[in-house]
mmCIF file of C-alpha atoms in Angstrom:
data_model
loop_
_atom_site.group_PDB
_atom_site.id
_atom_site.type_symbol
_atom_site.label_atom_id
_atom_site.label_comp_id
_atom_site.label_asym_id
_atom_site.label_seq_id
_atom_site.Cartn_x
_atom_site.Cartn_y
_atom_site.Cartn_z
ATOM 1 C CA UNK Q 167 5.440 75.411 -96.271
ATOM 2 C CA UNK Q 168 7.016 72.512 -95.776
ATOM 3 C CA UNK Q 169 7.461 73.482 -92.035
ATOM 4 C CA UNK Q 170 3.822 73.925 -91.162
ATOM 5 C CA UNK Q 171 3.253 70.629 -92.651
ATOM 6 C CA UNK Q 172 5.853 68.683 -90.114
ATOM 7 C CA UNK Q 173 4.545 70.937 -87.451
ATOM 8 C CA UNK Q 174 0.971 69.275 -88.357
ATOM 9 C CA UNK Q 175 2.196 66.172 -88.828
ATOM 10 C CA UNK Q 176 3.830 66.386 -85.325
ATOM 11 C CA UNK Q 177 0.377 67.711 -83.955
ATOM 12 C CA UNK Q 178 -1.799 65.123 -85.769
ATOM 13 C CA UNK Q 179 0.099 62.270 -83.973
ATOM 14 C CA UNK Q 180 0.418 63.616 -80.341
ATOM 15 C CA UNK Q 181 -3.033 65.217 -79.724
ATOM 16 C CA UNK Q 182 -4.734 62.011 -79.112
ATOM 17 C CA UNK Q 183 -1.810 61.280 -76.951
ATOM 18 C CA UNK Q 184 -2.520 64.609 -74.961
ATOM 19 C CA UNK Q 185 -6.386 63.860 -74.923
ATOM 20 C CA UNK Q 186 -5.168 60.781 -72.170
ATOM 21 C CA UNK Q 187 -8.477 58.609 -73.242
ATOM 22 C CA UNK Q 188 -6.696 57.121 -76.257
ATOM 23 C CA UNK Q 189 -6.798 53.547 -74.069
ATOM 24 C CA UNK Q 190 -9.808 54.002 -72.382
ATOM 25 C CA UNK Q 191 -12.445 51.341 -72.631
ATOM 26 C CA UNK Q 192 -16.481 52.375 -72.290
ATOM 27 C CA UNK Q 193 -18.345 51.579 -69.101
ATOM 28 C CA UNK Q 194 -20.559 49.370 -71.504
ATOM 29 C CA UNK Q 195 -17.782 47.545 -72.378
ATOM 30 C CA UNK Q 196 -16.715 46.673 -69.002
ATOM 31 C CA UNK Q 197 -17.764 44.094 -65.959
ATOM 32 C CA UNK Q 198 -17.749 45.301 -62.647
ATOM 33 C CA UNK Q 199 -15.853 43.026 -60.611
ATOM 34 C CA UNK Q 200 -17.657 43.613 -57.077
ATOM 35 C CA UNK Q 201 -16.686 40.565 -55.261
ATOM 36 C CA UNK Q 202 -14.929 36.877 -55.450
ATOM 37 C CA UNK Q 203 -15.741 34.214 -53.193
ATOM 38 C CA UNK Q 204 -13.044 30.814 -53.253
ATOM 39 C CA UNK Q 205 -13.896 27.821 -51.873
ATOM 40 C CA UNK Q 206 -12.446 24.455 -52.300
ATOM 41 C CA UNK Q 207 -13.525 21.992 -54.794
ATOM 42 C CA UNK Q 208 -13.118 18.142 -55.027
ATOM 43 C CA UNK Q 209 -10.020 18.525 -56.420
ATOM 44 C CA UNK Q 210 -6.809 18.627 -54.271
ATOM 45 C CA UNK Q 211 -5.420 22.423 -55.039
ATOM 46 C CA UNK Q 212 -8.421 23.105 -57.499
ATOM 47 C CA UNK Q 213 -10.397 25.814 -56.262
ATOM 48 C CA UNK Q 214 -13.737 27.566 -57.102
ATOM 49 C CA UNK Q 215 -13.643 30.957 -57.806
ATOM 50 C CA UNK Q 216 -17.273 32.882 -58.032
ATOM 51 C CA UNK Q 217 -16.974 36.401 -59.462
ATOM 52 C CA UNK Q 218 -19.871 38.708 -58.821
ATOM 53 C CA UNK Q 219 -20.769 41.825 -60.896
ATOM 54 C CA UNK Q 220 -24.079 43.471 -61.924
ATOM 55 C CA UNK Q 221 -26.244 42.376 -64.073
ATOM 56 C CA UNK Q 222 -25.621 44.344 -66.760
ATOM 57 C CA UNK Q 223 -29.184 44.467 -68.064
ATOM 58 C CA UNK Q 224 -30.063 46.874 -65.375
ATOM 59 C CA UNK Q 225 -30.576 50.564 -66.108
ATOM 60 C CA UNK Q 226 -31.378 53.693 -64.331
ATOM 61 C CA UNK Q 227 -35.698 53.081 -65.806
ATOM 62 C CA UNK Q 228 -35.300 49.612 -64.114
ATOM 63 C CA UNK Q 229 -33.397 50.153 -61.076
ATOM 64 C CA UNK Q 230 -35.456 49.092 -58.283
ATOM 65 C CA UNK Q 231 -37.442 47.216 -59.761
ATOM 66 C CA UNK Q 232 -35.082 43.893 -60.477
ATOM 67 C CA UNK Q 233 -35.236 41.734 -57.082
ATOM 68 C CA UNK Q 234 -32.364 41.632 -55.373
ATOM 69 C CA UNK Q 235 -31.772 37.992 -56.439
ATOM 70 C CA UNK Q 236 -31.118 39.259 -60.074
ATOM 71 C CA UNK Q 237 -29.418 42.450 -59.636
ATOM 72 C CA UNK Q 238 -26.300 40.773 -59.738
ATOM 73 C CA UNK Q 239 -24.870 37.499 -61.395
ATOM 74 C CA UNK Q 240 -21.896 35.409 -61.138
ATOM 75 C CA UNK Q 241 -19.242 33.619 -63.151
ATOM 76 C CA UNK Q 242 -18.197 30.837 -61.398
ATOM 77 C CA UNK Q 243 -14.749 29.090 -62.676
ATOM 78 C CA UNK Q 244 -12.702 26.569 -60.916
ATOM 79 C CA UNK Q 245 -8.449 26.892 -61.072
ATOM 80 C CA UNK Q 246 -5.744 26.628 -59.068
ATOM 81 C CA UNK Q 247 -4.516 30.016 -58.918
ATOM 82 C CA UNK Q 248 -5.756 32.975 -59.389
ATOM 83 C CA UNK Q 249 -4.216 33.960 -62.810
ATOM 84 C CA UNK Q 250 -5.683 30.637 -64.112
ATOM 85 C CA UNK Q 251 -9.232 31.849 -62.577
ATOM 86 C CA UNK Q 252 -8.729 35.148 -64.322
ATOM 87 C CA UNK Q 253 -7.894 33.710 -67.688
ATOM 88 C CA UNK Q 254 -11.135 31.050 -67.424
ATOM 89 C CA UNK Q 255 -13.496 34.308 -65.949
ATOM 90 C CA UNK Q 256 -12.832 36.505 -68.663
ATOM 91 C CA UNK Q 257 -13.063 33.644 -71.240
ATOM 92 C CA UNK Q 258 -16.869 33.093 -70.548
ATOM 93 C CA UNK Q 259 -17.626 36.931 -70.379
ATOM 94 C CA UNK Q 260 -17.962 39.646 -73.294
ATOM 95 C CA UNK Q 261 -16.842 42.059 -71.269
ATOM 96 C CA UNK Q 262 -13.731 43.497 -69.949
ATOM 97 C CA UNK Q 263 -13.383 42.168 -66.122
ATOM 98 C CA UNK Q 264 -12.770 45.390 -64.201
ATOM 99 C CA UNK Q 265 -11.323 45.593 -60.956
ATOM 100 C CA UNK Q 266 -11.886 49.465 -60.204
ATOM 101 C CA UNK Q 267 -15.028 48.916 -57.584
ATOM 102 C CA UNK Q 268 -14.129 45.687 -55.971
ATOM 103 C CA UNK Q 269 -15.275 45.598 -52.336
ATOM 104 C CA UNK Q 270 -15.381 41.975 -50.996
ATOM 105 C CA UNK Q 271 -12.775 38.690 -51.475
ATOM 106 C CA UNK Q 272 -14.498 35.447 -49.309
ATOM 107 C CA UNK Q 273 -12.502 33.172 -48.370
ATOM 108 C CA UNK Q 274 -13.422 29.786 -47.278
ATOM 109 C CA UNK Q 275 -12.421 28.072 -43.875
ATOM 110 C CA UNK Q 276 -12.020 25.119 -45.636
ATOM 111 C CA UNK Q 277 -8.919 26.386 -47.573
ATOM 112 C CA UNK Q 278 -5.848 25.599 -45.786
ATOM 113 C CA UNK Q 279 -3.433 28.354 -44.361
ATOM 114 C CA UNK Q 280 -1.277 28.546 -47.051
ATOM 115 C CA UNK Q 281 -4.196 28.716 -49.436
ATOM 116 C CA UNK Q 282 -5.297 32.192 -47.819
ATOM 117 C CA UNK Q 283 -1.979 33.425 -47.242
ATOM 118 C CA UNK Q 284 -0.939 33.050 -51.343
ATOM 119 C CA UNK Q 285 -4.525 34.676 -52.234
ATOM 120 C CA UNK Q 286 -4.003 37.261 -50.002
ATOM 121 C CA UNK Q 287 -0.305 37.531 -51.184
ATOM 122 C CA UNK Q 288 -1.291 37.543 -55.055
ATOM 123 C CA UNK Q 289 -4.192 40.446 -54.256
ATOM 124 C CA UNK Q 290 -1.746 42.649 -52.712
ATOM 125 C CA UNK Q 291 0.695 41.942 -55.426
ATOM 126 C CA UNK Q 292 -1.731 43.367 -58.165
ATOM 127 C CA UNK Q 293 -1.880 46.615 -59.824
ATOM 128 C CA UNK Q 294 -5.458 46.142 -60.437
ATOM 129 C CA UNK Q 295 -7.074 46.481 -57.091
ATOM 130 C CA UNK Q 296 -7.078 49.064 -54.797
ATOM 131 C CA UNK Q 297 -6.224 47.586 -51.146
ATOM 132 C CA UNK Q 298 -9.018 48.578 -49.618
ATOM 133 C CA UNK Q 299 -11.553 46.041 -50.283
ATOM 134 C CA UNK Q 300 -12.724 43.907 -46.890
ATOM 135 C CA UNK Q 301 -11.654 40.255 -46.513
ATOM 136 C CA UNK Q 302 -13.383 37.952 -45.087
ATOM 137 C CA UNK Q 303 -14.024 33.790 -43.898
ATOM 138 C CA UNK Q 304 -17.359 32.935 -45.825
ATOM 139 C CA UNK Q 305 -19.124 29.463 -46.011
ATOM 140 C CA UNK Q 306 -20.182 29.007 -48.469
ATOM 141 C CA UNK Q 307 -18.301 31.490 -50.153
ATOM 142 C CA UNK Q 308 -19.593 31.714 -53.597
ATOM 143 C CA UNK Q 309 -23.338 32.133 -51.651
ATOM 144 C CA UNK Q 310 -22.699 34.194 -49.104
ATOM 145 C CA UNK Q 311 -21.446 37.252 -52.062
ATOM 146 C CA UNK Q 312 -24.485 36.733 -53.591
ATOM 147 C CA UNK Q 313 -27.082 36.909 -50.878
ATOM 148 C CA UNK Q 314 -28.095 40.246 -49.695
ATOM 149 C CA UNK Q 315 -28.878 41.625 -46.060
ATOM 150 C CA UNK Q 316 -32.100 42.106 -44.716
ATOM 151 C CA UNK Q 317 -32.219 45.824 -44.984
ATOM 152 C CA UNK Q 318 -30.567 46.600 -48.195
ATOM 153 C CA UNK Q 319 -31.156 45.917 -51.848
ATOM 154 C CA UNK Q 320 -27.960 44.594 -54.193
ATOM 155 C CA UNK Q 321 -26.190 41.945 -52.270
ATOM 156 C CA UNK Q 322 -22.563 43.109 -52.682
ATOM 157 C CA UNK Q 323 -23.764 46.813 -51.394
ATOM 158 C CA UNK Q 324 -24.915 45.509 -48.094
ATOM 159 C CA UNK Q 325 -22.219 43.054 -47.537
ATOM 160 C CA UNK Q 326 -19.714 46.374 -47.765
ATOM 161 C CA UNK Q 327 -22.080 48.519 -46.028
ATOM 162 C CA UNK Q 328 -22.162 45.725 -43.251
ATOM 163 C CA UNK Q 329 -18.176 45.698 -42.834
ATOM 164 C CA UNK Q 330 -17.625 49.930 -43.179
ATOM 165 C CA UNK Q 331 -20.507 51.518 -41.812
ATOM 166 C CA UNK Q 332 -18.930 51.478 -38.460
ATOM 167 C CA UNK Q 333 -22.664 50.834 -36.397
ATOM 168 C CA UNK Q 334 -21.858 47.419 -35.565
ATOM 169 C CA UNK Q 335 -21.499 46.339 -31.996
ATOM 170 C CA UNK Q 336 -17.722 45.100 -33.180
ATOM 171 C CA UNK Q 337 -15.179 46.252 -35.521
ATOM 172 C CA UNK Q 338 -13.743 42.837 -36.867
ATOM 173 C CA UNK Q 339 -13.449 44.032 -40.286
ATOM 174 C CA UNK Q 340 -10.272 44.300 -41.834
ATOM 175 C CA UNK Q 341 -9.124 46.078 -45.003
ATOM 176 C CA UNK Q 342 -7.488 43.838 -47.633
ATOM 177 C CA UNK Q 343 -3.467 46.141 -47.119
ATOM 178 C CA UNK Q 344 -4.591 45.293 -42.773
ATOM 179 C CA UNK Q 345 -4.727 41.842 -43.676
ATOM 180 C CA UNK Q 346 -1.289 41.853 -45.529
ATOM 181 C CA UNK Q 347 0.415 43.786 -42.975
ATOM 182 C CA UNK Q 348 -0.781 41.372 -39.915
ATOM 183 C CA UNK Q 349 0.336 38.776 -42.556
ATOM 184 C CA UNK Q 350 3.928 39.924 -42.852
ATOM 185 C CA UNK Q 351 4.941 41.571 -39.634
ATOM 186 C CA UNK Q 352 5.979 38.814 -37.028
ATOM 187 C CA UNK Q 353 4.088 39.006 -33.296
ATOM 188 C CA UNK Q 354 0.895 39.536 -34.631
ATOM 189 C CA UNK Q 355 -2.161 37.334 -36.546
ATOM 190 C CA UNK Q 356 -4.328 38.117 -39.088
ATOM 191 C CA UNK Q 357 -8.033 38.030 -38.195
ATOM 192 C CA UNK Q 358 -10.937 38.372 -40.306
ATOM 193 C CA UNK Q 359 -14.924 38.684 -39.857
ATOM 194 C CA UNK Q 360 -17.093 35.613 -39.941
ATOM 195 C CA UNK Q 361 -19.930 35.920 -42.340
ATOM 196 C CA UNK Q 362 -22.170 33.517 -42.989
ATOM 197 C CA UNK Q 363 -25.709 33.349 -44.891
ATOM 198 C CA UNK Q 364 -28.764 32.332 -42.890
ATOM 199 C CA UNK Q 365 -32.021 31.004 -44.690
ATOM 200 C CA UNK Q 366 -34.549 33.215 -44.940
ATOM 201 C CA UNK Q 367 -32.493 36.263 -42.406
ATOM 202 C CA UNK Q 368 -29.569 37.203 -45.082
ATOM 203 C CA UNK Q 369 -26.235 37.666 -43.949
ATOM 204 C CA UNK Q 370 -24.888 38.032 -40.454
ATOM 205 C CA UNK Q 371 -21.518 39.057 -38.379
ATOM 206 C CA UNK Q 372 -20.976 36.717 -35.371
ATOM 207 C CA UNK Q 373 -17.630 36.542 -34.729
ATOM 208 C CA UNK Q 374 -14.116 36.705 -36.233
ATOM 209 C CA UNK Q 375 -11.653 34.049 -37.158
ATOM 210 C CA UNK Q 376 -7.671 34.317 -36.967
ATOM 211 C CA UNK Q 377 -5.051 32.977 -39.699
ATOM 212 C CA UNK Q 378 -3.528 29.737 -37.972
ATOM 213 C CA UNK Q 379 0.136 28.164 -39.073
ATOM 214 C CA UNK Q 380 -2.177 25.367 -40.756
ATOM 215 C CA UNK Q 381 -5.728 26.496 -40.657
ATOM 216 C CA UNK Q 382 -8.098 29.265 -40.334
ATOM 217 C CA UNK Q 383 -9.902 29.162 -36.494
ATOM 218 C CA UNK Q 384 -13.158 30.204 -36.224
ATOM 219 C CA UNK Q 385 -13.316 32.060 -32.330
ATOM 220 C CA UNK Q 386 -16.707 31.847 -30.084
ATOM 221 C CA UNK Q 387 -18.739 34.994 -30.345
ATOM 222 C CA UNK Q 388 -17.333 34.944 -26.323
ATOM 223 C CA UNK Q 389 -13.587 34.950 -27.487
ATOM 224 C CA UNK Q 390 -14.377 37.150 -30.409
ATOM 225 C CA UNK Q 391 -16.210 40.246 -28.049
ATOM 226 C CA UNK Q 392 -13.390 39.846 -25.797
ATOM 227 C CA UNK Q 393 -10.837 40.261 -28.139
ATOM 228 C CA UNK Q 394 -12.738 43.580 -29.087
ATOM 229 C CA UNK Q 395 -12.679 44.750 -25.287
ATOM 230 C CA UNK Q 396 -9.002 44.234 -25.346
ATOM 231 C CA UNK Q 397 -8.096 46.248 -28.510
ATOM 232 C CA UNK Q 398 -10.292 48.895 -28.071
ATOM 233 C CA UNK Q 399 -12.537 47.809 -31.000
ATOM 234 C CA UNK Q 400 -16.106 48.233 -29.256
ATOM 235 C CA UNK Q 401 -18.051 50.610 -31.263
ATOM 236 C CA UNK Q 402 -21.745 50.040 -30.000
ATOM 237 C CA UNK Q 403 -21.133 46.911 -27.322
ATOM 238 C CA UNK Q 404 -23.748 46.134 -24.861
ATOM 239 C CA UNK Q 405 -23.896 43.671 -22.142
ATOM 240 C CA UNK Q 406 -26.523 41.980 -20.128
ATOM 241 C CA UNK Q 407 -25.607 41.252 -15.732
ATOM 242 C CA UNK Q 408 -27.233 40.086 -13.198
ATOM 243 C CA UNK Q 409 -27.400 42.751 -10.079
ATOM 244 C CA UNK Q 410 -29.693 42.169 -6.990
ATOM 245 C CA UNK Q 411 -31.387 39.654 -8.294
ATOM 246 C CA UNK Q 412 -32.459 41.237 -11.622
ATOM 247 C CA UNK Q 413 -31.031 41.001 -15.367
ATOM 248 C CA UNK Q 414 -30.026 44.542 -16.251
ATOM 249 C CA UNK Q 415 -29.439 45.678 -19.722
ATOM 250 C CA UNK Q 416 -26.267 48.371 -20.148
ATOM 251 C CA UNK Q 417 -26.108 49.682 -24.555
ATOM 252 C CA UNK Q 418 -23.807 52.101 -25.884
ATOM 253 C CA UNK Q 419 -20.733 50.147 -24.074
ATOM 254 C CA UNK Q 420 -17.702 51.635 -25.354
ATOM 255 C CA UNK Q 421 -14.291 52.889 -23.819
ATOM 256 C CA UNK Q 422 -10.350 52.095 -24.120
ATOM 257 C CA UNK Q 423 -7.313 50.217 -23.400
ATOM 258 C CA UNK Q 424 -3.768 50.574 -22.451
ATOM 259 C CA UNK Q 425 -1.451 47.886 -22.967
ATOM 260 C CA UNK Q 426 1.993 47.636 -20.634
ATOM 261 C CA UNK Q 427 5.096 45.005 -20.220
ATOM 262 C CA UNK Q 428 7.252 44.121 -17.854
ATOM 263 C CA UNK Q 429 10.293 41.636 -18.285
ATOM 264 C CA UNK Q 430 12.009 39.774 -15.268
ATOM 265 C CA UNK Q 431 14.557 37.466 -17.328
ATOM 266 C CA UNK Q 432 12.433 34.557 -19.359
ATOM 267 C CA UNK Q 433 9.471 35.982 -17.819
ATOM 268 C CA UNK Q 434 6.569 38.515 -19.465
ATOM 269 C CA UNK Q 435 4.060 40.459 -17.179
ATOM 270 C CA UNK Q 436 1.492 42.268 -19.688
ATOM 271 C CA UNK Q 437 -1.199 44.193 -18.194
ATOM 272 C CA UNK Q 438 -4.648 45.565 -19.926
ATOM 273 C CA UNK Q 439 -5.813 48.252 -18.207
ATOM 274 C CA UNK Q 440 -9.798 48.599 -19.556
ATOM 275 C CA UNK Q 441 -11.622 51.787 -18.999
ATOM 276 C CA UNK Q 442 -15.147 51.271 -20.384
ATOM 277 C CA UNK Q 443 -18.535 52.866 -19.904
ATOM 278 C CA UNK Q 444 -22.353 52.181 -20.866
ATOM 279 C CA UNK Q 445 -25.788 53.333 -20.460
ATOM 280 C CA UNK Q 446 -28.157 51.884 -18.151
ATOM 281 C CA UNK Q 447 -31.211 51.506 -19.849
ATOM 282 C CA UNK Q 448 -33.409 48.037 -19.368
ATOM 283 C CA UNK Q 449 -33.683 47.954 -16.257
ATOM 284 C CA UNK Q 450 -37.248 46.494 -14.209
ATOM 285 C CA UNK Q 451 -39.143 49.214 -12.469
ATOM 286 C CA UNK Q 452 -39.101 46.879 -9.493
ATOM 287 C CA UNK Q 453 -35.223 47.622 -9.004
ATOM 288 C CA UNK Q 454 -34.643 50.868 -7.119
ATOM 289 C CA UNK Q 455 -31.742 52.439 -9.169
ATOM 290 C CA UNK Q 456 -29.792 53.774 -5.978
ATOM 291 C CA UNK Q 457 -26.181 54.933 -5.507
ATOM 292 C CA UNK Q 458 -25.090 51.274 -3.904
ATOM 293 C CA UNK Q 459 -27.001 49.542 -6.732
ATOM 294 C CA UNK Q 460 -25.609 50.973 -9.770
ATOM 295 C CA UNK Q 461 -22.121 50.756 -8.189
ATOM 296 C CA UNK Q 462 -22.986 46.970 -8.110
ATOM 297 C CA UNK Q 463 -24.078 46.783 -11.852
ATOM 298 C CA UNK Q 464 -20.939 48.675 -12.798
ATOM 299 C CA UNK Q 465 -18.949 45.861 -11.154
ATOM 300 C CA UNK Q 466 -20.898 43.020 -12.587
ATOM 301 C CA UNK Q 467 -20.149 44.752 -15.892
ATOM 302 C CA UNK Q 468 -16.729 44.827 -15.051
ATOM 303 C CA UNK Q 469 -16.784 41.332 -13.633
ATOM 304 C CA UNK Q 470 -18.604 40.657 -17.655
ATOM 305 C CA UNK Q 471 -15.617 42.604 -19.656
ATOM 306 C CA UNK Q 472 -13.015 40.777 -17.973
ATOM 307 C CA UNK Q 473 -14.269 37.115 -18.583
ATOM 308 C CA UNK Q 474 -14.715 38.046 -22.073
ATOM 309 C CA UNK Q 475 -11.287 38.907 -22.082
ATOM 310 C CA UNK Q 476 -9.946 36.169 -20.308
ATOM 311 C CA UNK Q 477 -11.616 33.689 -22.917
ATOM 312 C CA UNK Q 478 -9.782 35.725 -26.072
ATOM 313 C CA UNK Q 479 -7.034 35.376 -24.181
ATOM 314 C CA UNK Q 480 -6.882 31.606 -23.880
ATOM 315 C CA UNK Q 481 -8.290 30.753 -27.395
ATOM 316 C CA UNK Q 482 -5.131 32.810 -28.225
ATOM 317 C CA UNK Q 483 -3.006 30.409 -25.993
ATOM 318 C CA UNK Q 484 -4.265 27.276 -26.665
ATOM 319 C CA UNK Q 485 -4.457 27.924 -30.439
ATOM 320 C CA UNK Q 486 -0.528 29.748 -30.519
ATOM 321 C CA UNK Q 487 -2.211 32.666 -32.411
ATOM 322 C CA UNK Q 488 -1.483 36.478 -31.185
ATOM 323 C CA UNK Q 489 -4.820 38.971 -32.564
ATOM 324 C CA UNK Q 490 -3.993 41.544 -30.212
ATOM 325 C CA UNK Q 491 -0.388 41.986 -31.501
ATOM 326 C CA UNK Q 492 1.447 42.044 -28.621
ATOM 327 C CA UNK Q 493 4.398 39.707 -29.325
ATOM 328 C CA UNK Q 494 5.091 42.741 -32.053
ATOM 329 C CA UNK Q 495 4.800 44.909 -29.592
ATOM 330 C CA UNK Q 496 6.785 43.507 -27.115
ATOM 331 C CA UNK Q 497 9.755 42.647 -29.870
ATOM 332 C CA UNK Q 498 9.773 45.998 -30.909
ATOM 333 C CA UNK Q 499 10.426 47.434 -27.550
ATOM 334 C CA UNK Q 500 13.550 45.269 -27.703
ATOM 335 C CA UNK Q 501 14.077 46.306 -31.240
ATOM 336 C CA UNK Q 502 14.607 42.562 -32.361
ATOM 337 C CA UNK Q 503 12.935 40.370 -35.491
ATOM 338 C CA UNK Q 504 10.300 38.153 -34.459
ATOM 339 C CA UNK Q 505 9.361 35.112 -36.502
ATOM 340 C CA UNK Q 506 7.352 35.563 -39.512
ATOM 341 C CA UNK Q 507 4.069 33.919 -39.976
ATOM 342 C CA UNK Q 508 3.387 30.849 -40.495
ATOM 343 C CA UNK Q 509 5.594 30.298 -37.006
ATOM 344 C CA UNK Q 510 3.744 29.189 -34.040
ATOM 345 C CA UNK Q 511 3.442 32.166 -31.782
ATOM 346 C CA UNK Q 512 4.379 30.873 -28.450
ATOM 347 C CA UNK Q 513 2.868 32.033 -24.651
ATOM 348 C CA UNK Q 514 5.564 30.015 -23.019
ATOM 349 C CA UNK Q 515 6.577 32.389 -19.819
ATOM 350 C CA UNK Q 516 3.928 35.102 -20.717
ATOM 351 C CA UNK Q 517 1.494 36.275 -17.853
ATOM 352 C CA UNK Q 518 -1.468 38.860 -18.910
ATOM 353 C CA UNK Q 519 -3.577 40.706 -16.510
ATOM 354 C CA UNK Q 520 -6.374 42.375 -17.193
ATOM 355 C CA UNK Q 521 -7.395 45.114 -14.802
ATOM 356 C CA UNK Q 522 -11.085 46.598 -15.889
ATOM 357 C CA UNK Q 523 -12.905 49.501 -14.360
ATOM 358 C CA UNK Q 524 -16.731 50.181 -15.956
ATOM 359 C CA UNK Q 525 -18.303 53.357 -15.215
ATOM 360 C CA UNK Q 526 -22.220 54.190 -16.042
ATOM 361 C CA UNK Q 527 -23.051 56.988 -17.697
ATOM 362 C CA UNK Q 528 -26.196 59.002 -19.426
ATOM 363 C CA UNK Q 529 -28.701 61.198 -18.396
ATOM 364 C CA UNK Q 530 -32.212 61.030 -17.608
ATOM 365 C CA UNK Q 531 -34.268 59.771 -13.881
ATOM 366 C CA UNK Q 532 -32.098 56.267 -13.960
ATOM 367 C CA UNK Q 533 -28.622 57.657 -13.912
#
């Protein structure tokens, strides 16, 4: 007798063990971290850290029918770090903060370098967060994870769907474990997408920015489409030339790149070889759409990809920043440790030439 009863006092004590929800908290009791914008405050090394979750008085009866103003609602602490932000968050919150769907971290450009690189470093670092949330240069942060787009509803679901659903012109998102590995391998710079919020039009996409040695540079939508057309991240491009006389409209511009080097001593020859392709589609009816004239759109097109490219290439010069990653590149070849961010990436003795062919494609009466 005695047996059975050690047997079931064994038992008693392990099945909740077994039953693996013994530290489980309930969804009720949680706050759904979705996003955190920083941005600097008045204070030298005091920043101000908005964290946005749902507002937790909506239900499936009312869903829909909150505006999208009050679907969500922020906590907005400021702290030097983020453990200190953590600490002050969960202070003014009943809930348990829960990191489990976080999507977005905003970043200001008005944090220095060194600001986004120990953010960035401390996000990677926890346990908490899955490393594929988006990161991106907001101003001003804590606004721009609260508005919503134009076309969808809660304002941290259309920021995400904005950066993954692949149907912009440009890919310059980049996944929070992308970030961190530009960060820490040498010969290449972190970039991020620009997003800003415009009155009364929601959130938009312009352009990217790169991770300076001091400061975070905002490119020119130019610079930015060009570095797209060099790294092969053009997903719906289009581009507008002028060809005998008319402006001509070419949409669903996409295609490829192939990157080689050649050394002579102190010297660096890189050439981009483009192959892209589009659809002619606005076109006047006045313009006769013959063989000689579509071979001249094709190479105004051309003529188009390669001064985009030429202008990503010399922000990248003047600025000592390498997006395209080919000072890893080119140091792995030689199987040789480059210097680590923050270093300067220097273009001393490096030629590039870019070498782009543009073909036209479709079907239908104007192909």
């Amino acid at each position: 007798m005695n047996r059975w009863l050690r047997w079931g006092a064994v038992l008693t004590t392990l099945l909740p063990l077994i039953a693996g929800c013994w530290d489980q908290r309930p969804v009720e009791g949680r706050a759904l971290v979705e996003a955190v914008g920083v941005a600097p405050t008045g204070r030298r090394g005091v920043w101000q850290w908005t964290f946005v979750l749902p507002n937790p008085t909506e239900s499936v009866s009312t869903l829909g029918t909150l505006p999208p103003s009050e679907e969500v609602y922020a906590v907005t602490v400021s702290a030097p770090t983020w453990t200190a932000a953590l600490l002050a968050a969960q202070q003014e919150t009943t809930r348990d903060l829960y990191f489990g769907q976080f999507r977005v971290l905003a970043l200001s450009p008005r944090l220095p370098a060194s600001a986004w690189a120990r953010i960035i470093a401390t996000v990677n670092r926890s346990g908490r967060l899955l490393k594929t949330f988006w990161i991106v240069d907001a101003d001003p942060a804590g606004l721009v994870v609260r508005t919503p787009t134009r076309t969808e509803g809660a304002p941290l679901y259309g920021l995400f769907k904005l950066l993954s659903c692949h149907c912009q012109p440009y890919t310059w998102g980049q996944r929070a474990w992308q970030v961190w590995s530009r960060l820490m391998t040498p010969g290449v710079t972190p970039l991020v997408p620009v997003i800003r919020a415009v009155p009364q039009r929601g959130i938009q996409n312009p352009r990217m920015a790169v991770l300076g040695s001091r400061q975070v540079i905002q490119w020119s939508a130019a610079a930015s489409a060009g570095w797209a057309y060099l790294t092969q991240h053009v997903v719906k491009g289009g581009l507008t030339v002028q060809a005998a006389g008319h402006r001509v409209g070419l949409n669903r511009v996409r295609g490829a790149s192939h990157v080689t080097f050649t050394r002579a001593g102190s010297r660096i020859d890189v050439t981009d070889r483009l192959t892209y392709r589009g659809e002619l589609e606005d076109a006047p009816l006045s313009l006769p759409l013959t063989l000689a004239t579509k071979t001249a759109i094709a190479a105004q097109a051309s003529r188009a990809i390669d001064q985009l490219g030429e202008q990503a290439i010399r922000s990248a010069q003047q600025q000592k920043v390498d997006p395209f990653g080919w000072h890893r590149d080119l140091e792995w070849t030689r199987n040789r440790p480059g210097s680590p961010w923050p270093t300067p990436i220097s273009w001393a003795g490096w030629s590039v030439h870019l070498i782009v062919h543009f073909r036209i494609t479709g079907e239908g009466v104007s192909h």
